GROMACS .gro file of C-alpha atoms in nm:
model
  250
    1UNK     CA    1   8.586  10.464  13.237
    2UNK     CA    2   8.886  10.629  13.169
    3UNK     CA    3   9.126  10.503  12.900
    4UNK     CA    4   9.530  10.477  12.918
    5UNK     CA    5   9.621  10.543  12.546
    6UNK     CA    6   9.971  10.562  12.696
    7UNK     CA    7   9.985  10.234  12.867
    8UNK     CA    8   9.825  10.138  12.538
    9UNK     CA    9  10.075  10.251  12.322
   10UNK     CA   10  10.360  10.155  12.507
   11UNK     CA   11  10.194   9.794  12.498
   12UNK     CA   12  10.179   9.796  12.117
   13UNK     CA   13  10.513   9.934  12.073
   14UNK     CA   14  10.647   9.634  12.309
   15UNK     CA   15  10.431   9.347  12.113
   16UNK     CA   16  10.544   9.487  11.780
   17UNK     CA   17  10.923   9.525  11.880
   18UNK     CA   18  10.919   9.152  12.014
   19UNK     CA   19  10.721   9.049  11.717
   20UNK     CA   20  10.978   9.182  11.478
   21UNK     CA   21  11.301   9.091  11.663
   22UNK     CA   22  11.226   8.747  11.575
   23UNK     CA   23  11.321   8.437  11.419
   24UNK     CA   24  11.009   8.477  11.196
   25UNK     CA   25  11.139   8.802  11.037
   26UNK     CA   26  11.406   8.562  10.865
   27UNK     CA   27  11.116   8.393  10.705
   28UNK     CA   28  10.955   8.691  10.564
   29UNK     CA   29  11.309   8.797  10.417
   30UNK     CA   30  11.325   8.442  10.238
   31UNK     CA   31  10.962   8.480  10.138
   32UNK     CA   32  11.028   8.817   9.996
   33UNK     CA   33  11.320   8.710   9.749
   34UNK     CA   34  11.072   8.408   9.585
   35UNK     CA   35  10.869   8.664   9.375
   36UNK     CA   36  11.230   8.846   9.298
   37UNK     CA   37  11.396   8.496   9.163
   38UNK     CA   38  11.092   8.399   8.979
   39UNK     CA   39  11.103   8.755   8.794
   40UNK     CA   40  11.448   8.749   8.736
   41UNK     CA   41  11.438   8.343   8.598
   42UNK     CA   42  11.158   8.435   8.393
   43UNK     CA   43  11.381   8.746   8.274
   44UNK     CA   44  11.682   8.526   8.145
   45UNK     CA   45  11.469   8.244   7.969
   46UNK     CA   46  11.327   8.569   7.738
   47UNK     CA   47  10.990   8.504   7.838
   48UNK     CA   48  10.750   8.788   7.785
   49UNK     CA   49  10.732   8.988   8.096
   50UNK     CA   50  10.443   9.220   8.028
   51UNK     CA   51  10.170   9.328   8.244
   52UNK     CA   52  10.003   9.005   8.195
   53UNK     CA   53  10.275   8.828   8.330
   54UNK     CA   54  10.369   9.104   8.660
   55UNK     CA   55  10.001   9.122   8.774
   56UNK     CA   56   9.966   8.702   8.747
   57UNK     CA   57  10.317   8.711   8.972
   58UNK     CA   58  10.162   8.889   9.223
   59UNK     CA   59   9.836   8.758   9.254
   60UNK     CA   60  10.007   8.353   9.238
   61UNK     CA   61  10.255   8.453   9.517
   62UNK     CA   62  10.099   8.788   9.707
   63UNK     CA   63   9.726   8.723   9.715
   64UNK     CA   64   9.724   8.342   9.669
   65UNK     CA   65   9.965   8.208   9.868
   66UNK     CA   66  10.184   8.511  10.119
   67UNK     CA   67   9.865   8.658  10.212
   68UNK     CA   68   9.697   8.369  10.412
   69UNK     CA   69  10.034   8.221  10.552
   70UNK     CA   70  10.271   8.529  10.701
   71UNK     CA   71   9.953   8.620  10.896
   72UNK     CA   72   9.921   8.255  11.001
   73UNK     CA   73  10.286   8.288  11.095
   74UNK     CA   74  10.267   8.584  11.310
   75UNK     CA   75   9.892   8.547  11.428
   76UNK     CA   76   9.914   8.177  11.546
   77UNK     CA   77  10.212   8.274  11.829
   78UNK     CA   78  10.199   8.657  11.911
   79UNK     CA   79   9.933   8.588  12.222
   80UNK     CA   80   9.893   8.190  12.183
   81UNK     CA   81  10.261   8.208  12.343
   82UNK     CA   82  10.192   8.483  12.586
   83UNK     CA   83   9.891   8.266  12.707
   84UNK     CA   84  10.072   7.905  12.750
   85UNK     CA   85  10.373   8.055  12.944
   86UNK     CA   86  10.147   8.284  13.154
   87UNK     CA   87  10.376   8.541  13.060
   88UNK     CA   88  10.046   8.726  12.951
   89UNK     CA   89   9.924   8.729  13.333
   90UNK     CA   90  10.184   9.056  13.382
   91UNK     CA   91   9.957   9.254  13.104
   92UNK     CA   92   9.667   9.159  13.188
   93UNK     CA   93   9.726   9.281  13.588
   94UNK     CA   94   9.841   9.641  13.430
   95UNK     CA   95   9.570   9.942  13.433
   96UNK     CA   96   9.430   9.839  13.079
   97UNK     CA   97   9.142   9.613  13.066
   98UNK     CA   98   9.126   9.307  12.919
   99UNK     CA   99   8.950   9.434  12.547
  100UNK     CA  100   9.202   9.678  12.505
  101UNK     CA  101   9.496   9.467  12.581
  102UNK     CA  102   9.297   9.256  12.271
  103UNK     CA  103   9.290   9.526  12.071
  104UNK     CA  104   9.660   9.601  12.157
  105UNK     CA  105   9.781   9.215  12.030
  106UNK     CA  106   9.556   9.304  11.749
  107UNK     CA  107   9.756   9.611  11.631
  108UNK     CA  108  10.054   9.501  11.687
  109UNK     CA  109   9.981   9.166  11.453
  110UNK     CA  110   9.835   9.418  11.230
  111UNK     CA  111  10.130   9.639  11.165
  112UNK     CA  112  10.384   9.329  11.195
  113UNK     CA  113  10.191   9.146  10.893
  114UNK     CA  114  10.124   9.471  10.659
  115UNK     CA  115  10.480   9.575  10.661
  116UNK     CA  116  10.577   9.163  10.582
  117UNK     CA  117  10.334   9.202  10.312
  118UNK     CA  118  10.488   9.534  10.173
  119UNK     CA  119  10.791   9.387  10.170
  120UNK     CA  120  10.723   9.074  10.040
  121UNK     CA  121  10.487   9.279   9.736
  122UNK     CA  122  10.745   9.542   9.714
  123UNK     CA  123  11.069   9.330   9.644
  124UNK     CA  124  10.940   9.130   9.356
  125UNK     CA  125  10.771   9.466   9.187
  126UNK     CA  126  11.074   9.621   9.240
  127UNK     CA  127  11.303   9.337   9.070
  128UNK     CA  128  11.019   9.349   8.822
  129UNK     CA  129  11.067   9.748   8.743
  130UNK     CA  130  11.470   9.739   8.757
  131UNK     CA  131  11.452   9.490   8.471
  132UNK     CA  132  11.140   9.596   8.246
  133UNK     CA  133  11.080   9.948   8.329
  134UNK     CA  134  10.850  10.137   8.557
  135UNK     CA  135  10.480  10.192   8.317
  136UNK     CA  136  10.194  10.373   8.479
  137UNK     CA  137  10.012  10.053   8.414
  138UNK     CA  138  10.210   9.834   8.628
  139UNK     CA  139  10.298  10.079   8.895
  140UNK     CA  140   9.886  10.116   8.972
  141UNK     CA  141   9.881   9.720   9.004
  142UNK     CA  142  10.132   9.720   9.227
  143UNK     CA  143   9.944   9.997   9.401
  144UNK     CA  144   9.663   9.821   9.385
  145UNK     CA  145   9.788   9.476   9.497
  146UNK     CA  146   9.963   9.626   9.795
  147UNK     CA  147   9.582   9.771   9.896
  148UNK     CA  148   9.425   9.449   9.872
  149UNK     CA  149   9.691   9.316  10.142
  150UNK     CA  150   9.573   9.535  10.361
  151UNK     CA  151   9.253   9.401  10.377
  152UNK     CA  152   9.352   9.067  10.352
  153UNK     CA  153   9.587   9.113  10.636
  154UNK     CA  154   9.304   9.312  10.917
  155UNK     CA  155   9.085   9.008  10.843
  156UNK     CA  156   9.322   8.725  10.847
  157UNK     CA  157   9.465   8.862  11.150
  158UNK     CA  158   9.133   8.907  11.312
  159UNK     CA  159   9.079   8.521  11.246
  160UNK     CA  160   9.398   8.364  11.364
  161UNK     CA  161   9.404   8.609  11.652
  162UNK     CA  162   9.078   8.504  11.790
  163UNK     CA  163   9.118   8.147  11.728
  164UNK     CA  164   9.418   8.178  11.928
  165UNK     CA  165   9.195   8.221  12.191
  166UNK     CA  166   8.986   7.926  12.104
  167UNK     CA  167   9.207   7.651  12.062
  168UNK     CA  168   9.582   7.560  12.110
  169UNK     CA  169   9.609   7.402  11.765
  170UNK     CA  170   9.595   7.743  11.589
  171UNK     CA  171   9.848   7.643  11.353
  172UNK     CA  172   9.646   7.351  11.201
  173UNK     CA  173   9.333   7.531  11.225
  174UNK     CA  174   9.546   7.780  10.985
  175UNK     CA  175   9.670   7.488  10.736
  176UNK     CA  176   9.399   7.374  10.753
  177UNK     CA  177   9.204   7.621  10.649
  178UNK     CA  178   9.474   7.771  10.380
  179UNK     CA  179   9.527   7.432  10.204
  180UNK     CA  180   9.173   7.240  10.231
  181UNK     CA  181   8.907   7.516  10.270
  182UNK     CA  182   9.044   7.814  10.092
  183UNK     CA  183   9.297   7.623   9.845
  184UNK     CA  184   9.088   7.316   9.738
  185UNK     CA  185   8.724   7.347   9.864
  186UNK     CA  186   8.664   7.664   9.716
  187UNK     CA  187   8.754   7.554   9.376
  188UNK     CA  188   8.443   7.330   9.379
  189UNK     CA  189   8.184   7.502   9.172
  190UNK     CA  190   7.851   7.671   9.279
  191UNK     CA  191   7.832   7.909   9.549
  192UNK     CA  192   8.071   7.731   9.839
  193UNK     CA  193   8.295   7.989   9.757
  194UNK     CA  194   8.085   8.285   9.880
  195UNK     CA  195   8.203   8.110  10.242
  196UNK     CA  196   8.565   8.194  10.166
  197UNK     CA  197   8.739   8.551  10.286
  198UNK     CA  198   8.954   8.445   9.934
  199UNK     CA  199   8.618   8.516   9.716
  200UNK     CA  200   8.544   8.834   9.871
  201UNK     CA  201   8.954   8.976   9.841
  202UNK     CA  202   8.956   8.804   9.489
  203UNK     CA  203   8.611   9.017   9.407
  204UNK     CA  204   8.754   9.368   9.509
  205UNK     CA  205   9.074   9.303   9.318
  206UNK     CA  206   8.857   9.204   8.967
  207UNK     CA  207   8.693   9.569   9.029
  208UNK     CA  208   9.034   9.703   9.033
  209UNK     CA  209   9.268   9.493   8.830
  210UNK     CA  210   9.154   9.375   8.455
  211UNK     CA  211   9.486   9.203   8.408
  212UNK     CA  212   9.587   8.833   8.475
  213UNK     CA  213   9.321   8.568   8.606
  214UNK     CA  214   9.202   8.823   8.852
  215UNK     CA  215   9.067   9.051   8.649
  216UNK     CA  216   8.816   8.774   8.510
  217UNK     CA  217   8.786   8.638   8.845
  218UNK     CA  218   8.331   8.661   8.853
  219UNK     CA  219   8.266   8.730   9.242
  220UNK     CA  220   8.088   8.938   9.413
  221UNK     CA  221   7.978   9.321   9.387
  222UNK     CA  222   8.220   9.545   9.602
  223UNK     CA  223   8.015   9.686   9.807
  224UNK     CA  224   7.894   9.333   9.901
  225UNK     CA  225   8.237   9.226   9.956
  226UNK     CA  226   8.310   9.494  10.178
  227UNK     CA  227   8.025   9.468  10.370
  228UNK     CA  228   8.092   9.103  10.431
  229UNK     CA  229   8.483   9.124  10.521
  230UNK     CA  230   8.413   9.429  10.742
  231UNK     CA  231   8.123   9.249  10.928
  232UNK     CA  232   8.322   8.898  11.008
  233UNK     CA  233   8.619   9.132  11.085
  234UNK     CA  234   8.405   9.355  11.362
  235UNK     CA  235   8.273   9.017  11.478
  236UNK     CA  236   8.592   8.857  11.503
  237UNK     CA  237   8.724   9.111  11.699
  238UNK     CA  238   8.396   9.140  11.949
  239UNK     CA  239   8.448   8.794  11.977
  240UNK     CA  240   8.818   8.819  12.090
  241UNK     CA  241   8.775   9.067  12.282
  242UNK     CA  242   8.444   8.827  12.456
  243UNK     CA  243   8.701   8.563  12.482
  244UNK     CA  244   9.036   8.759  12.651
  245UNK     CA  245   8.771   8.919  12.897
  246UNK     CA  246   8.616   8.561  12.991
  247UNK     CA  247   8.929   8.402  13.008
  248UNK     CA  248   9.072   8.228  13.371
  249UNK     CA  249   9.392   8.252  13.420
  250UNK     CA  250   9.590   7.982  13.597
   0.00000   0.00000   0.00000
């Protein structure tokens, strides 16, 4: 079976131009300034804006809250849409088969959502640098926040992508499962948690970052967490792939 990485690429380039000529991209500019005003408030009461305070700002707004939502945002509509106006049916009767056309929404989400994420991480760090000053310290946190976006974003994307494909109600599968299971369930204690992709993100970033509540955050071993985000992530995306491939058409 021969593969058209050119027919491939030109798909990806098409999703990710139509995802980012959109009315969403407004919300990820407005999302992006909320770290930036909070720094800059914070700035001109004179509280203390140490490392402490720049590492807690970005794992409150970056990891906690922008990192489940923007891919929610993008992932819910980028093929949901394509699939209720049958607009899809004109990819899906090109030369690529039905996996790769997956894999092509998939990249596309993928690139869309890391650069929101850079930007959003980037703005407020930068605000955060103009007013303090640039440390080795704080620079490596951002660094190191940005990194943990990343793999936040391939796995959130994998699961709002493939549920996409599993029910039309994406959207309240994804509040659902940002407010109730990973924003209130997994604060119960004992090991409820462990069923969270939060706890295994959260673990990495302890490894990494000793600042802020993160860097007492007690999780999982890395490896573990790796092993666990990169397994649901492969099977998300067999799965999606399962599901495009099954998948009548009207």
């Amino acid at each position: 079976m021969t593969i058209n990485i050119k027919g491939w690429l030109a798909l990806v380039f098409f999703l990710t131009k139509r995802t980012l000529i959109n009315k969403k991209t407004v919300i990820v500019g407005i999302s992006a300034l909320l770290p930036s005003f909070l720094v800059m408030y914070a700035n001109s009461q004179g509280l203390d804006m140490n490392i402490e305070a720049f590492s807690g700002i970005l794992e409150i707004f970056v990891l906690t809250f922008f990192l489940l939502f923007i891919p929610l945002i993008y992932g819910s509509s980028i093929l949901r849409s394509d699939l209720e106006n049958n607009s899809i049916t004109l990819i899906l009767i090109s030369p690529l088969n039905r996996p790769l056309v997956y894999l092509g929404y998939l990249v596309s989400l993928l690139i869309t959502v890391i650069l929101a994420m850079f930007i959003i991480t980037s703005v407020g760090s930068l605000t955060f640098f103009l007013l303090v000053g640039v440390e080795t310290a704080t620079f490596d946190i951002y660094i190191k926040v940005f990194a943990l976006t990343i793999i936040g974003s391939i796995v959130y994307s994998s699961l709002y992508l493939t549920m996409s494909l599993i029910t039309k109600k994406v959207i309240y599968f994804g509040l659902f499962y940002a407010f109730i299971w990973e924003g209130f369930i997994s604060l119960f204690p004992g090991s409820i948690s462990d069923f969270t992709i939060r706890h295994y993100i959260r673990s990495i970033g302890s490894s990494w970052i000793e600042y802020s509540d993160l860097g007492v955050f007690e999780g999982s071993d890395v490896q573990t967490s790796f092993l666990v985000l990169i397994t649901l992530t492969v099977g998300l995306i067999v799965l999606g792939s399962y599901l495009l491939h099954v998948k009548e058409m009207n």
